[in-house]
Phi, psi and omega in degrees: 000138180247142175223136180244140183240142173112109179274151181300322181297318180296316181295317180297317179298316180297316181294323178298319179297320177299318180295319180297319180295319181296318180295318179298315180296323180294318181296316180297320180295320181295318180297318180296321181295319180296319181296333182262010177078011180266188178259152181285127179286144179295146179297137181295144177267149180304136180291154180300325183290348181283352176293146180305133180229127174258123180255128179266130188241128178255120179225090178299152176113018175081011179285138182247181185297318181300317179299312182296315183293319181295319185276319187234316191301315182298320179295318180296316182291336176296329178265324181237078185295346179274000177269136167233168189225151170230118180264126179266111181282140186280131172221126181068213179277081189300319182297316179295321179296323179299315180293315181298318182278354180056043178286138181270072180293137179259314183236146176229137176231126180191161177294166178302321179297324178294319177298316183290318189266339183237304187293313184291316180301331180259018173055040177271348181270155179209149180294130180254013184301323180295323179289323177299314181292315182300320183265005180052042180284130185274102178289341183292345180278354181260139176304127188299333182300324181291321178290320179299321183295313182289327176293322178296330180287326191238043173059035178091351180284150177263083186264013177185158173237144184289131178266318172198170183237160169243120183245149178280136176231161174259109177271149176215148179269109185296328182295322179292319177298316180294321182301321184254009175064036181254132179298146180294154175293163181234168182291341186247017180282162180258163176298323181297318180288333179295329179300318179296320178295313181297325180296318181292338183261357179265102183197161177258123184223122178061033180081001179254128177271107177270143176233137185292327188211122176226114183212143176291123180304337181300323179293323182288327181276321182293320182261020188307139187283351180269001180061032179289131180271166180255334180228149183297166188302334181270354181071032185253330181206163182293155178224047182261329183276072183227161178297324182296315178293321179300312182295323180295312180296320179295335176288324185274327186303321181301340178294343182246003193244005182289162183303133178091351183289315177051059187286144170230161179298322181298326183292332185246029180223137170064221188290341181301327181292312179295323179299320181296324182272315187274317186263304182286333182055043180250353178258126183283328183216148170205157181254124175210176181284161180300334179288350181261013181301140179302143178267156183306323184284358179271354170065036180249130176273089191237167167205182183216154172230166179293162180302133178305154184271151170262146182302327181274000182215065181296140178074012184249131177266200181288161174297152181295147171230067192278158167256126184255159172230141184207164173273125183291151175295343182266356188292140172253008180227053188299317182295317179294319180297320179290329174305318179299313182298313181298322178296313182292340179258014174285156180302318183297311182290319179297325177298317180293318178296321178295318182286312189274337185232008178052044174267134176283117183287143176277357182281152179286337186306116182294327179293324176294315181296324183291343180280356185308125171067010185296334180250016181251125188305316186291344181258003180294127178077008182265171183281077181296335180301337180298332182294324184249014185291332184224148176281147178294143177292153176292147175285160175294166182295327180248124178227025188279201191297335181270359183298324181301324178301313183291320180299314181295316181294322180294317179297316179295324178296316180295320177299317183295327177288319181300316183272000175084016178288323183218156169279165189296323180294315179296317182299317181286325177295316178296323179295318177302314182297319180297315181293316179299321178296317181293323178296315179297320179295319180294320178294322181294327180290339180278342183284000000 
């Protein structure tokens, strides 16, 4: 489905205003020059870029034109009134359809997984280093983990810039803590100390089984703070059966093993976790992304703290799970498309996005980060400091196409240890074998 934004009348009015301003400035400049005995400078001519430009934007995931314009488009047009947009809504294998139809996409917005699984396989990504240099865009203002991640995906090329991030937080139900007289968690607590808190909150009261901590292990392994990889740096074999992975899982497993917990795989997978926290209100704490914060109408007396720390990684949060924006390899308007990117990554715009849409900014600027959620109802009165309390962990060296095999296998291995199906060594050894088999099968299909 195609949607076009921007009426001719609006565009014409905006351009007329630009012309009037230019003429006024030229007249003032001429008068000043005459008063100083100089010569009158010629009136500036409209720049080539002021001609109307329609930019085609690809955003997989069911995002439509209204969403794009409300969040990004209106702000862009305030600075570049000659830009209009067409958002291509995703249906089916959108990336393949774009290539088949030879659509001249200018901008792409998608999660890191979308870049890895859709954009890169169909060669829609392209190095933007020349545009960064040409526009003197300062990469140093961006948290390095986000740049490192996209470079790791594309052989060192800068094929995207982070637009915003999704970070893991520890949410907690204040009513359950108050009920049992347990102090609330803090931003600087460790995973080891969290086990003691969760143990005090795991009990049966009034026929309700409360559990201190209920979280899907997949979030803990995918966003692990130690930057542990799933596949070796060359993307040739699994790297799960290691001492580092063993120690990490052994740190997390006690959160599910205290007396009275009675864990099952179903309980720590999928919607059961959210149901325990949001509907049943029987889970005191859970780990999810900032986008999963409870809404006011869900009736939960909640707050959040940053992800607990690991002893080997003080001050480090979860690995980035960013949404990137890039100039497509198919674009015929590369300079204009990069203008959009640079605008959206300015301090001013990022502050507004952080405040109005609760987006975690990829910028280092503390003032931008501090604006998080200030205009979003569900974040009013909450611990916004948790968002910027820790720097994102570095991504592993390999984040390519076989990474999904390792992520899934690692999560399943941790689940099997939690429910007592396997010991940690067996679970990780079996996971390694499973991933290696899938990698070999995937390579064979390419021949």
